[in-house]
Coordinates of N, CA and C in Angstrom, one line a residue:
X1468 N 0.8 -1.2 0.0 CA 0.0 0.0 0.0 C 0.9 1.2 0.0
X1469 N 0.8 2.1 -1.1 CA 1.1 3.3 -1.1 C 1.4 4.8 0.1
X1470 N 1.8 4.7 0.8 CA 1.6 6.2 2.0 C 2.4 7.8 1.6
X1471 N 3.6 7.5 0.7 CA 4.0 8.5 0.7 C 4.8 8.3 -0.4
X1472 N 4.9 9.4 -1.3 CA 5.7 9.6 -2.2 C 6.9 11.0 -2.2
X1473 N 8.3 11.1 -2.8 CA 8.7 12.0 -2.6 C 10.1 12.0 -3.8
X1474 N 10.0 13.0 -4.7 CA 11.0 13.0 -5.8 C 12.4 13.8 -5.6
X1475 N 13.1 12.5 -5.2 CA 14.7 13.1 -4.9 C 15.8 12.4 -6.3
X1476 N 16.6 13.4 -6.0 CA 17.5 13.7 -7.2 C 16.9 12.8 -8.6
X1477 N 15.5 13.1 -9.3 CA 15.2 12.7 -10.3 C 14.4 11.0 -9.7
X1478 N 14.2 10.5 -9.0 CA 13.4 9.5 -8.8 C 12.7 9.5 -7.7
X1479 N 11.5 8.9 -8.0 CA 10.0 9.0 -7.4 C 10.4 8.2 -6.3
X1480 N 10.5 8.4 -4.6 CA 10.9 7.5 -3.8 C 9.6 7.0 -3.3
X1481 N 9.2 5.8 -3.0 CA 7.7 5.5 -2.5 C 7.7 4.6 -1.3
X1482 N 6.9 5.5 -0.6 CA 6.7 4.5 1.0 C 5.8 3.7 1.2
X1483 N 5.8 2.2 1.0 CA 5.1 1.5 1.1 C 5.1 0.8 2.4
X1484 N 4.0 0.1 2.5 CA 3.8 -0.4 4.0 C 3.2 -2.1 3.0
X1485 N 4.4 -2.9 3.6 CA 4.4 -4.1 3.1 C 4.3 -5.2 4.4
X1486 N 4.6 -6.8 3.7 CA 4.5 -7.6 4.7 C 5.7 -7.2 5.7
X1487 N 7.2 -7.0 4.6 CA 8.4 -7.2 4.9 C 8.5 -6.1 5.9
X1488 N 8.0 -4.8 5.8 CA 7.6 -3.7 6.8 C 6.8 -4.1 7.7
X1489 N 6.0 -4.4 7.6 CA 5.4 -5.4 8.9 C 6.3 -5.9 9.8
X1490 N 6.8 -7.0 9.6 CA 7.9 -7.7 10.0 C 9.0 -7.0 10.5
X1491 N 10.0 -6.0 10.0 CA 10.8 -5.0 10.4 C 9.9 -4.2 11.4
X1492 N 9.1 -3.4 11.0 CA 8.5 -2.9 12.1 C 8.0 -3.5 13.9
X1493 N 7.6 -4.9 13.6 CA 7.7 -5.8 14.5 C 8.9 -6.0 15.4
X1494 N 9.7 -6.6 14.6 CA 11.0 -6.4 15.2 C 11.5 -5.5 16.2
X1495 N 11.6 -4.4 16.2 CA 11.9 -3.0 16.5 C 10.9 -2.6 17.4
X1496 N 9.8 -2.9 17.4 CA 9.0 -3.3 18.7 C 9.3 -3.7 19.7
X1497 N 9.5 -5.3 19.3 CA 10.2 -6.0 20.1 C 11.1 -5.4 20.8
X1498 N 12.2 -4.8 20.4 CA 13.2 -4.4 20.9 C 13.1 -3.4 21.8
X1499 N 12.4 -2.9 21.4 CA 11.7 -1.6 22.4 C 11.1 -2.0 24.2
X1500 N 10.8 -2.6 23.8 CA 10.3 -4.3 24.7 C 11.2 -4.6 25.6
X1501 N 12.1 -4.9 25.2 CA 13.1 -6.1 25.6 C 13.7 -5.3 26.9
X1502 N 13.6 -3.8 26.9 CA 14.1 -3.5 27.7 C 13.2 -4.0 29.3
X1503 N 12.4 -4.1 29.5 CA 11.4 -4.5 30.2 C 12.1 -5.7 31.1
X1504 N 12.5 -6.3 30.2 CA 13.5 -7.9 31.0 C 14.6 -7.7 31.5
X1505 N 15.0 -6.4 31.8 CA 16.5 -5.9 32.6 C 15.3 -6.0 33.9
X1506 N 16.5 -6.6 34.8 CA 16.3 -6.9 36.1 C 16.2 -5.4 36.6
X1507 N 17.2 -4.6 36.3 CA 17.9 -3.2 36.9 C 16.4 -2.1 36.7
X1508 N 16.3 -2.6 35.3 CA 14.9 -1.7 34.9 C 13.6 -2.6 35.8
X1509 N 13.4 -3.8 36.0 CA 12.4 -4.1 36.7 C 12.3 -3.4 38.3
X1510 N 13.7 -3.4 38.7 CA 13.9 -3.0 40.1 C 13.4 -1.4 40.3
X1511 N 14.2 -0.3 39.8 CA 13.8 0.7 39.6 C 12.4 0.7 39.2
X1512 N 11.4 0.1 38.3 CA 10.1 0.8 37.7 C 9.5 0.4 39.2
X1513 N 9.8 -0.8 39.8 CA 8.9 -1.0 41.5 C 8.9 -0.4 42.4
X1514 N 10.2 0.4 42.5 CA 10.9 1.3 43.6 C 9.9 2.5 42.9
X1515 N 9.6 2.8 42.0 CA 9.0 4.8 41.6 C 7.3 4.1 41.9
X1516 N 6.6 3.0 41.5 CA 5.8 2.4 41.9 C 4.7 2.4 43.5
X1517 N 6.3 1.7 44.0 CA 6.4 2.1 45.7 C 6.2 3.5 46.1
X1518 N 7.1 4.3 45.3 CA 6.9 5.5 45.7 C 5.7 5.9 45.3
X1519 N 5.4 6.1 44.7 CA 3.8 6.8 43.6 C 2.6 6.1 44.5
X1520 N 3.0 5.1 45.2 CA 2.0 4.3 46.4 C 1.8 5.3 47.4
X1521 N 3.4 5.4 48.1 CA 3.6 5.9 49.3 C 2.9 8.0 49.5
X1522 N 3.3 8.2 48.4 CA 2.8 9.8 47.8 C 1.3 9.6 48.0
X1523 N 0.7 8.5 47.9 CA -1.1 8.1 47.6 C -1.5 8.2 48.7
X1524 N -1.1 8.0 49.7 CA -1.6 7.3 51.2 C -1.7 8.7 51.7
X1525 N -2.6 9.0 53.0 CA -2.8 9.8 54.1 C -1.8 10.5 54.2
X1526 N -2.1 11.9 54.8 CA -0.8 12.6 55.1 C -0.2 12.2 56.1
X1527 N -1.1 11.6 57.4 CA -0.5 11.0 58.6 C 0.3 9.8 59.0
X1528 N 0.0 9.0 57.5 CA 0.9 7.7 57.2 C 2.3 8.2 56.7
X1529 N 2.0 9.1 55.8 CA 3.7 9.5 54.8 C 4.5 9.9 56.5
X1530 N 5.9 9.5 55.7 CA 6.7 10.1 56.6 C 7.8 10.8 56.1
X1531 N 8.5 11.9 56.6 CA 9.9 12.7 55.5 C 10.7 11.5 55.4
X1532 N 10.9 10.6 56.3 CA 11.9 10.0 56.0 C 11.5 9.4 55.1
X1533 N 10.4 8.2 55.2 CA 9.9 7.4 53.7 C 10.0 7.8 52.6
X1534 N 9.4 9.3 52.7 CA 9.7 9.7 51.7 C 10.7 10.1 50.9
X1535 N 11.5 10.9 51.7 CA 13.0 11.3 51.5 C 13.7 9.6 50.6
X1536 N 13.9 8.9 51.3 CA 14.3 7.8 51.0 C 13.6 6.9 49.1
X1537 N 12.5 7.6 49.3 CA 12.2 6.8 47.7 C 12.7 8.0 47.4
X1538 N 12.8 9.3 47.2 CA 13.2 9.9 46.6 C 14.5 10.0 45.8
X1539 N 15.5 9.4 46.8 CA 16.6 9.3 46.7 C 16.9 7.7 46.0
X1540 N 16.0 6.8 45.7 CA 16.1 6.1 45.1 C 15.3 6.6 43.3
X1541 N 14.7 7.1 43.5 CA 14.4 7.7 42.4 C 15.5 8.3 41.6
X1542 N 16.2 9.4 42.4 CA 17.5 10.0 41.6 C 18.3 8.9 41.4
X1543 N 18.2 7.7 42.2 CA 19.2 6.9 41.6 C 19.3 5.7 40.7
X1544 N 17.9 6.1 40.4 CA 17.5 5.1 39.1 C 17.1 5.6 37.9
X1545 N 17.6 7.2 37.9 CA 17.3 8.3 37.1 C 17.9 7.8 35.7
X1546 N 18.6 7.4 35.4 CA 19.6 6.9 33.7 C 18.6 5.4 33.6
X1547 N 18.4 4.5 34.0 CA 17.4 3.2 34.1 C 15.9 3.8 33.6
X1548 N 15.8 5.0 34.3 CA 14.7 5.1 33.9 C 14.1 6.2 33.0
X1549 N 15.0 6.7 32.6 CA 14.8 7.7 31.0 C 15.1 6.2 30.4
X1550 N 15.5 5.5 30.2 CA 15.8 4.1 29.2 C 14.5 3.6 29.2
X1551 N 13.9 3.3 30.4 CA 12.6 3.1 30.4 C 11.6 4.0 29.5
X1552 N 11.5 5.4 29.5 CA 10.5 6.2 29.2 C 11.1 6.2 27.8
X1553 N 12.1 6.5 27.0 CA 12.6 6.0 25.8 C 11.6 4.9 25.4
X1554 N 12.1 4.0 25.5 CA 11.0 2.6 24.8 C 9.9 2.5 25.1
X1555 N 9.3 3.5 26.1 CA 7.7 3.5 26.0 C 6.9 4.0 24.8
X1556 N 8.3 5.3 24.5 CA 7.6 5.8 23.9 C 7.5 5.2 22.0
X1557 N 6.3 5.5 21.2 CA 6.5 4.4 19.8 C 7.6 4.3 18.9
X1558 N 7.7 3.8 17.7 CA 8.7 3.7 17.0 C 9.1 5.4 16.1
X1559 N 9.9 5.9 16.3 CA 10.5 7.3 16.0 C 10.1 7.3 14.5
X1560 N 9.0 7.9 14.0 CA 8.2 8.2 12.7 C 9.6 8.4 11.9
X1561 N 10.7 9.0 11.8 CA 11.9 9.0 10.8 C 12.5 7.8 10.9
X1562 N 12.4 7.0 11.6 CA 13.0 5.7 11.5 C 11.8 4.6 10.8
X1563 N 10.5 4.7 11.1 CA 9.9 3.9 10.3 C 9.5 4.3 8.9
X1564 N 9.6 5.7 8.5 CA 9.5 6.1 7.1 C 10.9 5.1 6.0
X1565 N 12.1 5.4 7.2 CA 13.3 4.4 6.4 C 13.1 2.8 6.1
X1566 N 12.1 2.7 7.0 CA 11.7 0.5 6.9 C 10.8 0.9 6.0
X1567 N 10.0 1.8 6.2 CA 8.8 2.1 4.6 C 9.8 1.7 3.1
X1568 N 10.7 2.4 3.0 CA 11.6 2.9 2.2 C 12.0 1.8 2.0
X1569 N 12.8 1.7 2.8 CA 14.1 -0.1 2.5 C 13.0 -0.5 2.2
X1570 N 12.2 -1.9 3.0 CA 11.6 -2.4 2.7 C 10.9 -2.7 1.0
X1571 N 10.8 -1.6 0.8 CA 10.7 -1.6 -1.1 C 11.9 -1.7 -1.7
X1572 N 11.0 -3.1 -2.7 CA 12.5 -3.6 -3.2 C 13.0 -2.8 -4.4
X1573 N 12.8 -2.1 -5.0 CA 13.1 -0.9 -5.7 C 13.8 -0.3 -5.3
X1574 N 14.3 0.2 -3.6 CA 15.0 1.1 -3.0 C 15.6 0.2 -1.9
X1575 N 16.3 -0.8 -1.8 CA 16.4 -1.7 -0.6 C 18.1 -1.2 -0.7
X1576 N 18.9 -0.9 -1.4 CA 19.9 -0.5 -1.3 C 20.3 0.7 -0.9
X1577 N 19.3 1.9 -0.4 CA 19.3 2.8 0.1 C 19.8 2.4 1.6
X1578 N 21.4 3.0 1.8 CA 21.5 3.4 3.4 C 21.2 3.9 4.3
X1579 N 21.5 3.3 5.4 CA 21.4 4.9 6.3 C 21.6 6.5 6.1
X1580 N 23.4 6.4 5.7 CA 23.9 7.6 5.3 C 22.9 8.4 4.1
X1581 N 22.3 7.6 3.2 CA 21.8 8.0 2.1 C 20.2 8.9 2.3
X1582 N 19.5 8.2 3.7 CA 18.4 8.2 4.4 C 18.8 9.2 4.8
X1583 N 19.7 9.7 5.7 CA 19.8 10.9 6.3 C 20.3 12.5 5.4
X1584 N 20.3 11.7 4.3 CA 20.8 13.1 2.7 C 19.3 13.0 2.5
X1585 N 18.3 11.5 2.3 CA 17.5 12.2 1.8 C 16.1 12.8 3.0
X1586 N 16.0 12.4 4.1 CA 15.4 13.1 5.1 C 15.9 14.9 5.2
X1587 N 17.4 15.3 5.2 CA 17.3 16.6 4.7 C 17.1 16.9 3.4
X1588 N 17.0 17.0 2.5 CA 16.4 17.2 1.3 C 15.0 17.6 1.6
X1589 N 14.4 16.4 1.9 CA 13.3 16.4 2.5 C 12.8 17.7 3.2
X1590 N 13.3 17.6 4.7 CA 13.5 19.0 5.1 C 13.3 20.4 4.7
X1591 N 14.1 20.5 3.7 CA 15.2 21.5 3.2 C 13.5 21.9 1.9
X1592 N 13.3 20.9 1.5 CA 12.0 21.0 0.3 C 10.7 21.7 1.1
X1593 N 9.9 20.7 1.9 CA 8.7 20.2 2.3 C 8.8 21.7 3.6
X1594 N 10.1 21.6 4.7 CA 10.2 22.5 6.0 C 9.8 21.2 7.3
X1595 N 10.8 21.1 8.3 CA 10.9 20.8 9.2 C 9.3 20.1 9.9
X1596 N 8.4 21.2 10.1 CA 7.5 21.2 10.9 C 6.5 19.9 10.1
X1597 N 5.7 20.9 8.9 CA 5.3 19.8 8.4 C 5.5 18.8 8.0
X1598 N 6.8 18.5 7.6 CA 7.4 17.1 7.0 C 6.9 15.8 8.1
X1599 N 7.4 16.6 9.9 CA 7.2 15.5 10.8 C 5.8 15.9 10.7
X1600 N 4.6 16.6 10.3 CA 3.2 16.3 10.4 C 3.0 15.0 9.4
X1601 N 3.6 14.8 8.4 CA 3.2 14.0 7.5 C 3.9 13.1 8.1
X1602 N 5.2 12.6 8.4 CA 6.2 11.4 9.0 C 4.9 11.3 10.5
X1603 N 4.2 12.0 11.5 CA 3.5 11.4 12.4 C 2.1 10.5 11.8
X1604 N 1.1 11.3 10.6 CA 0.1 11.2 10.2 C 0.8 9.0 9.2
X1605 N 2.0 9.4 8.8 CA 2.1 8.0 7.9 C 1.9 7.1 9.7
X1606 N 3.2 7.4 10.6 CA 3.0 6.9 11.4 C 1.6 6.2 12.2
X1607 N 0.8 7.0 12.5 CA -0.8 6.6 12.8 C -1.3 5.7 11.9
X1608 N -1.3 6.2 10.1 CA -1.7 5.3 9.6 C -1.3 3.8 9.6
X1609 N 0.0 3.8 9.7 CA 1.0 2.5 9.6 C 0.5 1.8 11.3
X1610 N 0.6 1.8 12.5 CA 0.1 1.4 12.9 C -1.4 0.9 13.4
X1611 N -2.7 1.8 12.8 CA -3.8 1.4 12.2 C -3.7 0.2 11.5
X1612 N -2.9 0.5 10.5 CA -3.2 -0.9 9.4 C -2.5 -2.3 10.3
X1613 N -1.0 -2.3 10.9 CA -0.9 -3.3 11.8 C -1.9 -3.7 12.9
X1614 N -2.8 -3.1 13.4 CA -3.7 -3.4 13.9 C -4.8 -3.9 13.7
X1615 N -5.5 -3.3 12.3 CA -5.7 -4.1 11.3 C -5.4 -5.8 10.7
X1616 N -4.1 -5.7 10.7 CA -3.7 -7.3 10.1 C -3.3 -8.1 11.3
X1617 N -3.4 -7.6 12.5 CA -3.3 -8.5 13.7 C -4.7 -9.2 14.0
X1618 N -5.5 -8.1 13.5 CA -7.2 -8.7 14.2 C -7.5 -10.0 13.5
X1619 N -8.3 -11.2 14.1 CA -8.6 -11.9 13.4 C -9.9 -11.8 12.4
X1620 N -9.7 -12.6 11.3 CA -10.7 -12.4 10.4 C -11.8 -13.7 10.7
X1621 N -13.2 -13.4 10.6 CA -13.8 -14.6 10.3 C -14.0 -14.7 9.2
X1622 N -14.2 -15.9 8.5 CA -14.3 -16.3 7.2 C -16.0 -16.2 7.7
X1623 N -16.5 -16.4 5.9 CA -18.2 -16.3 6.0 C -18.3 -17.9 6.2
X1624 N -19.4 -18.2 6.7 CA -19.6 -19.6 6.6 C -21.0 -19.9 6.1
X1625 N -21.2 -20.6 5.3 CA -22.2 -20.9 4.4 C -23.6 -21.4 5.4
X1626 N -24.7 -20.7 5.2 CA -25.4 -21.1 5.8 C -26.2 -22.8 6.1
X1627 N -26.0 -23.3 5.1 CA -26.2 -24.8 5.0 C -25.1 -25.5 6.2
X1628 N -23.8 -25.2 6.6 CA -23.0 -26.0 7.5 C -23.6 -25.1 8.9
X1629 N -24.3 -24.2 9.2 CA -24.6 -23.5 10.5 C -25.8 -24.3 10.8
X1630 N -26.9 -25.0 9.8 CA -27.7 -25.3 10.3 C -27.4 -27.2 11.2
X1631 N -26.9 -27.5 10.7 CA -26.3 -28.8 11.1 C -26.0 -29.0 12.5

């Protein structure tokens, strides 16, 4: 399926959203993911948890020191936990425009280096702001449609096998 077109140095570049994009896209999900399975990151997300508990409760229950004390564990799970808020957040719309891209076998030899001449181009053409309105808006779309091809389909079933 077609999402975006854009004509650099004389050729029509086209963003398609395929299986193989699928699958790359997946991937990189995953990965996003995986951070989840650090022990270090499970420890800290329990400890701000704890804390975010302890903040909830009565004023007459909190205490400075309790509090004090998650605090100071908070600062010190501060680098753990931007790692965390990183991979929460979705896959970086300039990076899935490039699996748009590769992924078509027309353009699969396009590199990184080459991605990043033609994202400024891009830029430099289109203007900063809107370019990332269109790179969010593909985004939305593109995970729409994966949500889409995740759902299951029923098939029709003929009314003669329903009656049986």
């Amino acid at each position: 399926m077609l999402l975006f077109e854009f004509d650099y140095e004389g050729k029509k570049l086209e963003f398609r959203m395929s299986h193989k994009a699928k699958v790359e896209l997946e991937k990189i999900s995953k990965e996003k993911q995986k951070i989840f399975e650090d022990q270090e990151v499970l420890g800290a997300t329990l400890d701000v948890m704890d804390f975010a508990n302890v903040n909830q409760g009565d004023a007459e229950e909190k205490s400075k020191e309790d509090c004090e004390e998650k605090k100071k564990l908070i600062v010190k799970h501060a680098s753990v936990l931007s790692k965390v808020m990183n991979s929460m957040d979705d896959i970086d719309p300039v990076d899935m425009m490039y699996v748009l891209l590769h992924c078509n076998p027309k353009f699969k030899d396009i590199t990184k280096e080459e991605w990043d001449n033609i994202e400024f181009t891009m830029e430099e053409e289109i203007g900063y702001e809107e370019l990332m309105d269109i790179f969010y808006e593909i985004r939305d779309k593109v995970f729409t449609l994966l949500e889409k091809m995740a759902a299951p389909r029923q098939k029709a079933i003929p009314e003669t096998k329903l009656l049986n």
